[in-house]
Coordinates of C-alpha atoms and ligand atoms in Angstrom, one line a residue:
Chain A
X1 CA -18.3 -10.0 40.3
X2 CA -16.8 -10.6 43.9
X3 CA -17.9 -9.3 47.0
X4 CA -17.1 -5.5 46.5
X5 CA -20.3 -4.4 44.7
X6 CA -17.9 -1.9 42.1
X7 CA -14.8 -3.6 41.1
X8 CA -12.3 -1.7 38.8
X9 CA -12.3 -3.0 34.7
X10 CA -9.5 -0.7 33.7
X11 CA -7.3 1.1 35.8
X12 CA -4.5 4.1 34.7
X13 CA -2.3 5.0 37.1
X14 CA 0.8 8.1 36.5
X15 CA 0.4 7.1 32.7
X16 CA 2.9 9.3 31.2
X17 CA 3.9 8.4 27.3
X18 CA 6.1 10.8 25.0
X19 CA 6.4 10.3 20.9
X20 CA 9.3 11.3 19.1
X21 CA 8.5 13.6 16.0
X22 CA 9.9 13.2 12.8
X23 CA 12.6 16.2 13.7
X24 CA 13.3 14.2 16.0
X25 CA 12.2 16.2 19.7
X26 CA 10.0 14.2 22.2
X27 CA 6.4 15.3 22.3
X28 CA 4.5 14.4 25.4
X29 CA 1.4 12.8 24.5
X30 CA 0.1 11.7 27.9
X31 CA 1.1 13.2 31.4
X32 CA 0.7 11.4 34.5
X33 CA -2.7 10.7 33.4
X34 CA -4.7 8.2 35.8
X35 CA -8.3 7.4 35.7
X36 CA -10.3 4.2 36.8
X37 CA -13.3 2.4 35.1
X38 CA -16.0 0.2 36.7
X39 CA -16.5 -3.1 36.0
X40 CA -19.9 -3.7 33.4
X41 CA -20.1 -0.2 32.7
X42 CA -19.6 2.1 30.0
X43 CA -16.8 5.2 30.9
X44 CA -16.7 7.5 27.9
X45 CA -13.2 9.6 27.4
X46 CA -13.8 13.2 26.2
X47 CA -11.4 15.6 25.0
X48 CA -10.1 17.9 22.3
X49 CA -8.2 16.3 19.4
X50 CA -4.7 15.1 20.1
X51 CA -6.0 14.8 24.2
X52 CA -4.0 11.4 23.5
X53 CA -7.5 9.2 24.2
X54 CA -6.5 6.6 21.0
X55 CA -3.2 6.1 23.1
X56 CA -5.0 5.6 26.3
X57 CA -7.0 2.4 24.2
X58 CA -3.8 1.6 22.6
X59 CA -1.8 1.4 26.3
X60 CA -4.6 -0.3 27.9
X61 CA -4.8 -2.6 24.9
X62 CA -1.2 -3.9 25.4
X63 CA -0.2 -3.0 21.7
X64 CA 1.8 -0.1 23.0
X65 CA 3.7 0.8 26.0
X66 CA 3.5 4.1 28.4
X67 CA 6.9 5.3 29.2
X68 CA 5.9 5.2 33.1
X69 CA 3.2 4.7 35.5
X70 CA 1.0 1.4 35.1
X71 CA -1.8 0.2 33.2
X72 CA -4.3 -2.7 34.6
X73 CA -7.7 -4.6 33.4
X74 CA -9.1 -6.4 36.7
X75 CA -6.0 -5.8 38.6
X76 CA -3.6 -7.8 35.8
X77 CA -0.9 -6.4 32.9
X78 CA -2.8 -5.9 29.2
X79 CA -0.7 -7.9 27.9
X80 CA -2.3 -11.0 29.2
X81 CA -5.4 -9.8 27.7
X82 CA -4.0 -10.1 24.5
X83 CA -7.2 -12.1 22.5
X84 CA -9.3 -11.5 25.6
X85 CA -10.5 -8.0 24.7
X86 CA -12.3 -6.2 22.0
X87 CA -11.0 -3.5 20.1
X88 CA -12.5 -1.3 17.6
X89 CA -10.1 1.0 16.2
X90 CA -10.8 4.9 15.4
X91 CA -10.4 4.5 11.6
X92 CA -10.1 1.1 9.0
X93 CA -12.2 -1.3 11.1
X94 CA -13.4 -4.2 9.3
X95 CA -10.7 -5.6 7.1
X96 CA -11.8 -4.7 3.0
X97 CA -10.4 -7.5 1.5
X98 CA -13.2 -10.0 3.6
X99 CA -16.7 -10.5 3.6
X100 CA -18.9 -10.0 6.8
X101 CA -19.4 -13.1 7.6
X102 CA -15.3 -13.5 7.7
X103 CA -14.9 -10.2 9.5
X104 CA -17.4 -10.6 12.1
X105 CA -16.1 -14.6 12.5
X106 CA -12.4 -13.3 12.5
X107 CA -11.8 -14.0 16.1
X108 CA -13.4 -16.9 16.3
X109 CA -11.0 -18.1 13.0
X110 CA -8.1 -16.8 15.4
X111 CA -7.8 -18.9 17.9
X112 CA -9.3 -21.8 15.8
X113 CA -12.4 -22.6 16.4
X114 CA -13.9 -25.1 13.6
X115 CA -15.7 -23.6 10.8
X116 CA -18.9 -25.3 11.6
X117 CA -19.5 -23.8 15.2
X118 CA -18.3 -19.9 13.6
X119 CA -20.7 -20.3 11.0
X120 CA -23.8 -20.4 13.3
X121 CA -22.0 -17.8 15.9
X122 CA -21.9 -15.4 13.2
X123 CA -25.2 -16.4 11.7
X124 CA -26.7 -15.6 15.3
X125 CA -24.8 -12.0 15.9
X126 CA -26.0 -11.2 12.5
X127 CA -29.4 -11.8 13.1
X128 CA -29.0 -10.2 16.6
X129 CA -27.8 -7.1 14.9
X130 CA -30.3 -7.0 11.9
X131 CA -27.2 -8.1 9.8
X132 CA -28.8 -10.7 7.9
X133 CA -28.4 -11.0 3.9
X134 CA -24.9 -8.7 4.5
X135 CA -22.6 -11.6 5.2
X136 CA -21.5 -12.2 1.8
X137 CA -20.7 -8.6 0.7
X138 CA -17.6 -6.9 1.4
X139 CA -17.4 -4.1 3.8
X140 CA -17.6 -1.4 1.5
X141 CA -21.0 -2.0 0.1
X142 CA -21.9 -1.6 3.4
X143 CA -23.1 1.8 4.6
X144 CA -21.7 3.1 7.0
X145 CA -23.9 2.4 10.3
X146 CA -24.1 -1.5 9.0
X147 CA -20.1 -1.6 8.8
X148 CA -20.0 -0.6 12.6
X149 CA -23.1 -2.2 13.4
X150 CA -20.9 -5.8 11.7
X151 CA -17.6 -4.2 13.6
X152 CA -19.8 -4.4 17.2
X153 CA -21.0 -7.7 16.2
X154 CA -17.6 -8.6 15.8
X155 CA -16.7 -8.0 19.5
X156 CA -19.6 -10.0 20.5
X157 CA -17.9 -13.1 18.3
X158 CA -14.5 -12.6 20.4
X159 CA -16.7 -12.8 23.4
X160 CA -14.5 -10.5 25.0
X161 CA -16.1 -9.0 28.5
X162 CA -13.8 -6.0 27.9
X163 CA -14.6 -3.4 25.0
X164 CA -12.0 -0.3 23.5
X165 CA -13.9 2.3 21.1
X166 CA -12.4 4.4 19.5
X167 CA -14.9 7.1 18.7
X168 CA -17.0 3.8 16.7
X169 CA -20.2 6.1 15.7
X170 CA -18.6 10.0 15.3
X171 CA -18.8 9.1 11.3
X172 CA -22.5 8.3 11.4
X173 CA -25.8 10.3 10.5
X174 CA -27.6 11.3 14.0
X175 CA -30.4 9.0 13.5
X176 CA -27.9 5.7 12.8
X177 CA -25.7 6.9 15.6
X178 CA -28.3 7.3 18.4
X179 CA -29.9 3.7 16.9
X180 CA -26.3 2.4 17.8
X181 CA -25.9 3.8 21.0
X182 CA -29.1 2.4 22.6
X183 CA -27.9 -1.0 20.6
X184 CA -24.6 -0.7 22.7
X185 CA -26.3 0.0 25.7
X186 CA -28.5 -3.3 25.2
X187 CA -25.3 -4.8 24.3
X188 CA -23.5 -4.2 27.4
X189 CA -25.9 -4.8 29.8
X190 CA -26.7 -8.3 28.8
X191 CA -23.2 -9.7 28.4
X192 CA -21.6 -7.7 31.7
X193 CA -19.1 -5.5 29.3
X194 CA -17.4 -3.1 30.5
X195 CA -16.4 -0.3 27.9
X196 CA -13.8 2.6 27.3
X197 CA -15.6 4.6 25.0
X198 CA -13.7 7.3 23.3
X199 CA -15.7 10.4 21.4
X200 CA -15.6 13.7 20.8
X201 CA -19.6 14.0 21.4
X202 CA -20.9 15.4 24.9
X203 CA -24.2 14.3 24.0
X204 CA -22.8 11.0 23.1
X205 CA -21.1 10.7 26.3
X206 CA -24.3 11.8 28.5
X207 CA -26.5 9.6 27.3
X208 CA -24.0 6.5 27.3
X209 CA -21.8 6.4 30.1
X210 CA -21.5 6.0 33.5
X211 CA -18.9 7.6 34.1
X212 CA -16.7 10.8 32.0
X213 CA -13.9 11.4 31.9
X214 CA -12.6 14.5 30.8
X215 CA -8.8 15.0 29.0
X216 CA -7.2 18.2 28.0
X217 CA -5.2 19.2 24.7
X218 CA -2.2 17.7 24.7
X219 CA -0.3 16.7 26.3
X220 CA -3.4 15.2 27.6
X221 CA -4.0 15.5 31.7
X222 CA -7.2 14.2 33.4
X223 CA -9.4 17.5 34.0
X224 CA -12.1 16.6 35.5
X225 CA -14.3 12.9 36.4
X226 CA -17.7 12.6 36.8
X227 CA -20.1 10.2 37.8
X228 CA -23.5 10.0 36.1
X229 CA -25.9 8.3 38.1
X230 CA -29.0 8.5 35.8
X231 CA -30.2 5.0 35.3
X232 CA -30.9 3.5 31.4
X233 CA -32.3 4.5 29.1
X234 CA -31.8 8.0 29.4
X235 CA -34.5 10.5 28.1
X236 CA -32.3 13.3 26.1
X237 CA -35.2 16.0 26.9
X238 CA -35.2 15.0 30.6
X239 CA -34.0 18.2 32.7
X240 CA -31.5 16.2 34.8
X241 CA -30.0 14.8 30.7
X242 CA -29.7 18.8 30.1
X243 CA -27.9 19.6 33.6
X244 CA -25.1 17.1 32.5
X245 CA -24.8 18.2 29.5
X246 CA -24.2 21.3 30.4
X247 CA -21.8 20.3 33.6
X248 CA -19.4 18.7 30.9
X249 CA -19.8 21.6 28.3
X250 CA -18.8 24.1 30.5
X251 CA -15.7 22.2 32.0
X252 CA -14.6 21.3 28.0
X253 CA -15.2 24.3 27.2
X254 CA -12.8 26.0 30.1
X255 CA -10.4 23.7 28.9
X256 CA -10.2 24.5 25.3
X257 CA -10.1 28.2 26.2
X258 CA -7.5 27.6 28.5
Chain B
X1 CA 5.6 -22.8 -29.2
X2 CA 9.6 -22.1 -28.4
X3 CA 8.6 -18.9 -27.3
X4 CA 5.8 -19.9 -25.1
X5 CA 8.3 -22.4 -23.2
X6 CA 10.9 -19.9 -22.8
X7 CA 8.4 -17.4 -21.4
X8 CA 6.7 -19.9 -18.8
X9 CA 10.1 -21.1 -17.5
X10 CA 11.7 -17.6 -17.1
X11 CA 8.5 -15.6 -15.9
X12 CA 7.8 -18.4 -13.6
X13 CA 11.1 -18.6 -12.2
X14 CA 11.0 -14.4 -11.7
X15 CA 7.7 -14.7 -10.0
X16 CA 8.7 -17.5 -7.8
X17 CA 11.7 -15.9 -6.1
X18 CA 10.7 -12.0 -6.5
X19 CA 6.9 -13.1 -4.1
X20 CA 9.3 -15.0 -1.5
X21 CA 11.8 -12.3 -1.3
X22 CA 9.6 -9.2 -1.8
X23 CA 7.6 -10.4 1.1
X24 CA 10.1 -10.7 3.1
X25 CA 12.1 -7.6 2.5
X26 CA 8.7 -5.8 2.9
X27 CA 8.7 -7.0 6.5
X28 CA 12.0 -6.6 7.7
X29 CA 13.7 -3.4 7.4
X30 CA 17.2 -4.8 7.3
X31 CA 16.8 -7.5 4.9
X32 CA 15.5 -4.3 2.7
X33 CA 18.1 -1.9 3.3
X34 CA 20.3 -4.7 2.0
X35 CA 18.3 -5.4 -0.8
X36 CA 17.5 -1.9 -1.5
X37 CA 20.6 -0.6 -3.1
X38 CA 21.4 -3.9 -5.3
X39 CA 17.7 -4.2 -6.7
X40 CA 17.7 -0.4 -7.8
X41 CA 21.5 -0.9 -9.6
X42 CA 20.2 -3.8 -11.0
X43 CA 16.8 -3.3 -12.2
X44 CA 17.9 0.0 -14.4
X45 CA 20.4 -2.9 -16.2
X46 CA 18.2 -3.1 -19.2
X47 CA 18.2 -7.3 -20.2
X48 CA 19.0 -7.0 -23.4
X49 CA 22.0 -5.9 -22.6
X50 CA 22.9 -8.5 -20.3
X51 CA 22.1 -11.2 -23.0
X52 CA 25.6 -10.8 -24.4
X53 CA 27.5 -10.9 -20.9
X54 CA 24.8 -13.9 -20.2
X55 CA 25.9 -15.7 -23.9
X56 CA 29.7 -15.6 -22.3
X57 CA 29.1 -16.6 -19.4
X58 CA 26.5 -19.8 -19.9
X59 CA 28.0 -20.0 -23.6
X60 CA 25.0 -21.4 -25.6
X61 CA 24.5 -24.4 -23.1
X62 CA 20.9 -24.7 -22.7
X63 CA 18.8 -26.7 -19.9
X64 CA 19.0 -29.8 -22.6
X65 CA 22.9 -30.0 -21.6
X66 CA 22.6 -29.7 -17.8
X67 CA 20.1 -32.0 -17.6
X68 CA 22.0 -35.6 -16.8
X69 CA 20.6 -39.2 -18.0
X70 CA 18.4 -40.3 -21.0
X71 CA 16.0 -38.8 -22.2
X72 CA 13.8 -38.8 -25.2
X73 CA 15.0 -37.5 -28.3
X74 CA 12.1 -34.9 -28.9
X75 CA 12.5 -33.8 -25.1
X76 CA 15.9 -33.3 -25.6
X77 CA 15.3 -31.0 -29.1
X78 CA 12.8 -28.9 -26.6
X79 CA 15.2 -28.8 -24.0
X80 CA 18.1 -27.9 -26.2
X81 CA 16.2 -24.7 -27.1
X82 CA 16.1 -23.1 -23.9
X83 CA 19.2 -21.7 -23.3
X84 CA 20.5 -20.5 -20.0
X85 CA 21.6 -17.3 -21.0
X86 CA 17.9 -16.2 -22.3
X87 CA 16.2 -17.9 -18.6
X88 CA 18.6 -15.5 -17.0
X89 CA 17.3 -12.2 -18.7
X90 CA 14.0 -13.2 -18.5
X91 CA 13.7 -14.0 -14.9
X92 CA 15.5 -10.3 -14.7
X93 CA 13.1 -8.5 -16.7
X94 CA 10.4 -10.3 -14.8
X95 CA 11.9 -10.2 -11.0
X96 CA 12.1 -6.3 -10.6
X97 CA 8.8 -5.5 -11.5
X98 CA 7.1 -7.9 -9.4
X99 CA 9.7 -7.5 -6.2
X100 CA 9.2 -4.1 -5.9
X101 CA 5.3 -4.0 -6.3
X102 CA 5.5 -6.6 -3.5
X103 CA 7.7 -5.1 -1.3
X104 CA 5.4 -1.9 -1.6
X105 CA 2.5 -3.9 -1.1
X106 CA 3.3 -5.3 2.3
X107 CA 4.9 -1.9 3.4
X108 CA 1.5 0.0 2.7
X109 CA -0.6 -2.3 5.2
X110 CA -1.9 -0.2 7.6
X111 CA -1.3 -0.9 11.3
X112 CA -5.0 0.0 12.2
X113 CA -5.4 -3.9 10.8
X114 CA -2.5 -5.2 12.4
X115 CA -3.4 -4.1 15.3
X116 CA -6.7 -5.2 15.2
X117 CA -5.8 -9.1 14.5
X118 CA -3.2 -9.0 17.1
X119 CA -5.2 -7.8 20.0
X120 CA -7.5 -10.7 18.7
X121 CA -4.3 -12.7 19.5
X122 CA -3.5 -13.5 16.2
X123 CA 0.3 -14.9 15.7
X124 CA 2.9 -13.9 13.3
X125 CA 1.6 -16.4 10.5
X126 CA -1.8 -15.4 11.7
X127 CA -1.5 -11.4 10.7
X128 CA 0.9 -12.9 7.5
X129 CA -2.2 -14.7 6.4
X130 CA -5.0 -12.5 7.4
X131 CA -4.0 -8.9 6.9
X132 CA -0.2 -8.8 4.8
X133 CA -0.8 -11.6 2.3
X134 CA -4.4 -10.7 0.9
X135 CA -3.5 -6.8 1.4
X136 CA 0.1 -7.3 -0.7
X137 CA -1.7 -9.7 -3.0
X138 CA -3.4 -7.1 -5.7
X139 CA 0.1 -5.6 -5.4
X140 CA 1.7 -8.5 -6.7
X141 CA -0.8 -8.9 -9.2
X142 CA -0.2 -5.4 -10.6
X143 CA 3.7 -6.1 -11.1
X144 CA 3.2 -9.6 -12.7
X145 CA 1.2 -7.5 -15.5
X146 CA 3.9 -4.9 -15.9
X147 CA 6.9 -8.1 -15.6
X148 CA 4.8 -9.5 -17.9
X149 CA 5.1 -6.8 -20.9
X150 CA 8.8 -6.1 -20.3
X151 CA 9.6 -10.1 -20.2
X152 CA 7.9 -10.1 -23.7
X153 CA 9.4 -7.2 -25.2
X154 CA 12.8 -8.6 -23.5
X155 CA 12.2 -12.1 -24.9
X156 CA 11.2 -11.2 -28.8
X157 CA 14.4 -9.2 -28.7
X158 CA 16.2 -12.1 -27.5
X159 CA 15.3 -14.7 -29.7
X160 CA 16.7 -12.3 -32.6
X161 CA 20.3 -13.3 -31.5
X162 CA 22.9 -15.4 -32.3
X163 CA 22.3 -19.4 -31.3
X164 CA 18.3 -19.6 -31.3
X165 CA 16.9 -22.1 -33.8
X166 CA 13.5 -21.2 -32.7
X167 CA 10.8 -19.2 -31.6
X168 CA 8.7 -16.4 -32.4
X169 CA 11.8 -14.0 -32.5
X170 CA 13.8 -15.9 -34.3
X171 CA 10.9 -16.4 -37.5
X172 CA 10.6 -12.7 -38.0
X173 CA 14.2 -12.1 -38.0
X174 CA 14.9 -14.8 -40.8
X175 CA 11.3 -13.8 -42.4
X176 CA 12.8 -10.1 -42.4
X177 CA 16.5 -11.4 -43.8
X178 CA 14.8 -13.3 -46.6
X179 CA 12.6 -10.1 -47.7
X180 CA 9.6 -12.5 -46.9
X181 CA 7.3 -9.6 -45.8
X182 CA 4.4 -10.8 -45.6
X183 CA 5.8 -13.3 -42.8
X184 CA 6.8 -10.5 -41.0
X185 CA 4.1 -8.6 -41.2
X186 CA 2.3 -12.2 -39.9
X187 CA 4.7 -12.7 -37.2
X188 CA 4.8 -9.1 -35.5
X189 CA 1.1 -9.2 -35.9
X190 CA 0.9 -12.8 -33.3
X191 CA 3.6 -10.6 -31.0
X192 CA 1.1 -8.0 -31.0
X193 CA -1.9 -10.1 -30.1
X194 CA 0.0 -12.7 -27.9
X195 CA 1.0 -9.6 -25.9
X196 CA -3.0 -8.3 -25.7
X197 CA -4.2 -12.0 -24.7
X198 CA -1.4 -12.4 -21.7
X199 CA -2.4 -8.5 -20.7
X200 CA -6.1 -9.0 -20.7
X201 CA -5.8 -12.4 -18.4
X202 CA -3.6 -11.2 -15.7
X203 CA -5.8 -7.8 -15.7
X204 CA -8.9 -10.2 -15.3
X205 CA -7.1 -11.2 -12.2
X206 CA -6.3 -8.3 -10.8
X207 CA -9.8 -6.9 -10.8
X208 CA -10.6 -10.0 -9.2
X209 CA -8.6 -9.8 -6.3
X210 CA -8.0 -5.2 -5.9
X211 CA -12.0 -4.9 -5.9
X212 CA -11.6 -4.0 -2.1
X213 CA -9.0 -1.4 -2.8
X214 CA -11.1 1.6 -4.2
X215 CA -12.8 1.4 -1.0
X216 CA -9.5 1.8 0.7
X217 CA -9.0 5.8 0.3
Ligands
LIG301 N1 2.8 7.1 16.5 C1 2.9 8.4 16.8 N2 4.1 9.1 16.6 C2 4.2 10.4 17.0 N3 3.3 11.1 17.6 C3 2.1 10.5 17.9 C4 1.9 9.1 17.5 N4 0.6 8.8 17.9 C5 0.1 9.8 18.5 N5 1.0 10.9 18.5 C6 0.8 12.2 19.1 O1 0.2 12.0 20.4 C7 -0.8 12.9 20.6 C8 -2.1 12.2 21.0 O2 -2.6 11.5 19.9 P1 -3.9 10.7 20.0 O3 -4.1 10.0 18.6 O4 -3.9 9.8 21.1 O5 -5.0 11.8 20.2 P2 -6.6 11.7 20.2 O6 -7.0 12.3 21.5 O7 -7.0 10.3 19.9 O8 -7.0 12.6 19.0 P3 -8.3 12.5 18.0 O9 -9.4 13.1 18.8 O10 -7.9 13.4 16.9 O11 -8.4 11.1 17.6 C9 -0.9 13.8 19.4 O12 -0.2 15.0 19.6 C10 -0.3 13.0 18.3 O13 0.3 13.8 17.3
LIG302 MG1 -8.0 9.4 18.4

């Protein structure tokens, strides 16, 4: 961190991107959409399904490209973040045909470090995350909250100060998911990430992030940001907890009545 | 065992170019939009039929007389009973089967895992040998097994022509001609349980390698 106490970890500016459907018209996915998110912390997107928020990872990510406006991390093009960021996708995480230990060491493998060196990396996450005895099975005889629980372990591996999730716990039983989100929490705040955490969960969003942002149905269109300035860990039956919650229902809920 | 030889050679040689070329023309929509239209003319030419056109056009030359130098008299006998003609329809019995399933292998990858390796940095032989490869590979698997039974339906039939000396084919047809039944009856009985054995291996494999893929719904 520099001098500025609050430097900016990703930054949307005018974003506008348009698909083509199969018939063949332009759908407007994203318009003019621009939000900011502060270095080391955690800045959860909210919205209705099709808001566009897996395009917003997937522009800031550098594997696609908006149709105008600009896209940073720290001030510089995605692109050259390219191996330098962690990204969980919404669905298909860990790859099925590999064991743990190969799926949480995969970005390691990638840009080649030796075998020897991986192996004790990934030993470490996966005692870290409670892990241990799952690094020779295959994803799926994993349940559920251990396959994204192996799937966060391997974003620490990449070492990446910069996370994308894409809704990572919104498959999970309550009890596994709120485990996760205080292990995420933990997560972030010792190795300085900073986070774009997508989910469809106000709750979710309350208790993890720093900052919301709110999208409308598509073509999605930043409604509404707010700041939560309730320091961690959060205490769900706190009054203040309840207050956001209900700030951020209300505005969701103008929105999808809209 | 004639027929054994013939099968390796053929079935190897349709395995070795239809992996190559179905992995590539699963990964480049041009070099399958060329591909596309001769593979599906050719593959509904049933073999057998081609033997004939094959016999004309290879004659009954056989690897034994393209081969140049010395060589051993018995190496030359083996060699002498592997004709062109019958490599040729087996390597196309074998090649469709096994090009297609590969081609549809690398095409169903989804891009959830491509993207995931590539924001991880990973470079084109990276996501090849990470994500396309070991996703194709059950694929491939599965259309050796069904290349597999039409190469040996395809070769039986074609050791029953004109110009084989040898071969598992070749016995029941002169068992049959010389009303020796009960070498026919011996003879379509090892087909039978040749064909099980060669089945049963190649399925071990592909359990072996598509365990991942009932997790994949
Ligand atoms: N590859 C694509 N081709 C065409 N249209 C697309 C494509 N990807 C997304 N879209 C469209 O863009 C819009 C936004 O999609 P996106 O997946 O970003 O929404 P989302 O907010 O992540 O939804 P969800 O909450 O369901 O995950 C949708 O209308 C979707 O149909
Ligand atoms: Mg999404």
């Amino acid at each position: 961190m520099t001098g500025i106490a609050q430097t900016t970890a990703f930054s949307l500016h005018n974003i506008i991107k348009d698909y083509t459907s199969r018939e063949g018209t332009a759908v407007r996915a994203l318009d003019s959409v621009s939000l900011d998110a502060e270095q080391g912390r955690i800045t959860c997107l909210v919205g209705p399904t099709g808001s566009g928020k897996s395009t917003i990872l997937r522009i800031i990510s550098g594997i696609e490209e908006a149709d105008s406006g600009s896209a940073q991390i720290s001030g510089r093009k995605p692109h050259e973040f390219i191996g330098k960021l962690g990204y969980l996708t919404q669905h298909h995480t860990l790859l099925p045909w590999m064991r743990i230990r190969d799926n949480i060491g995969l970005p390691l493998d990638i840009v080649g470090q030796n075998r020897e060196t991986q192996g004790e990396k990934v030993a470490r996450i996966c005692e870290l995350l409670g892990l241990q005895g799952t690094e020779s099975l295959y994803p799926y005889e994993l349940s559920g909250g251990m396959q994204q629980r192996a799937a966060i372990g391997r974003l620490l591996a990449g070492g990446a100060p910069y996370w994308l999730m894409d809704e990572p716990f919104s498959a999970l039983d309550e009890k596994t998911r709120q485990r996760l989100q205080r292990l995420l929490l933990q997560l972030v705040r010792e190795n300085s990430i900073s986070a774009l955490f997508v989910t469809h969960s106000i709750d979710e969003a309350v208790f993890l992030a720093d900052r919301v942002v709110i999208l409308s149905a598509g073509p999605g269109r930043v409604i509404e940001t707010f700041d939560i300035a309730v320091s961690h860990p959060r205490d769900r039956l706190s009054n203040e907890y309840g207050r956001n919650m209900e700030r951020i229902r209300r505005k969701i809920e103008s929105v999808l009545s809209e | 065992m004639m027929t054994l030889i013939r099968l390796t050679l053929g079935f190897g040689l349709g395995i070795i170019t239809a992996v190559p070329l179905g992995l590539w023309a699963g990964q480049s929509r041009v070099v399958d939009r060329i591909f596309y239209p001769v593979v599906q003319m050719a593959r509904s030419i049933n073999p057998i039929v081609l033997l004939p056109i094959a016999t004309v056009i290879f004659g009954l030359s056989s690897i034994a007389s393209v081969m140049s130098g010395e060589m051993e008299a018995w190496k030359h006998d083996v060699w002498d009973q592997v004709q062109l003609a019958m490599i040729l329809i087996l390597w196309w019995g074998a090649f469709f089967p096994v090009f297609l399933s590969t081609t549809h292998g690398v095409r169903t990858v989804r891009r959830a895992y491509i993207d995931t390796v590539m924001i991880m940095g990973a470079s084109k032989v990276q996501i090849f040998q990470k994500v396309i490869f070991p996703h194709a590979l059950p694929f491939i698997v599965n259309g050796t097994r069904i290349g597999m039974g039409v190469t040996w339906l395809v070769l039986i039939a074609a050791e029953i022509f004109p110009g084989t000396r040898s071969g598992i084919g070749y016995m029941l047809c002169t068992a049959c001609k010389t009303s020796d039944y009960q070498y026919t009856f011996a003879a379509i009985l090892v087909i039978g349980v040749t064909g099980l054995i060669m089945d049963a291996v190649i399925h071990r494999i592909e359990l072996a390698v598509s365990h991942w893929q009932a997790a994949e719904k």
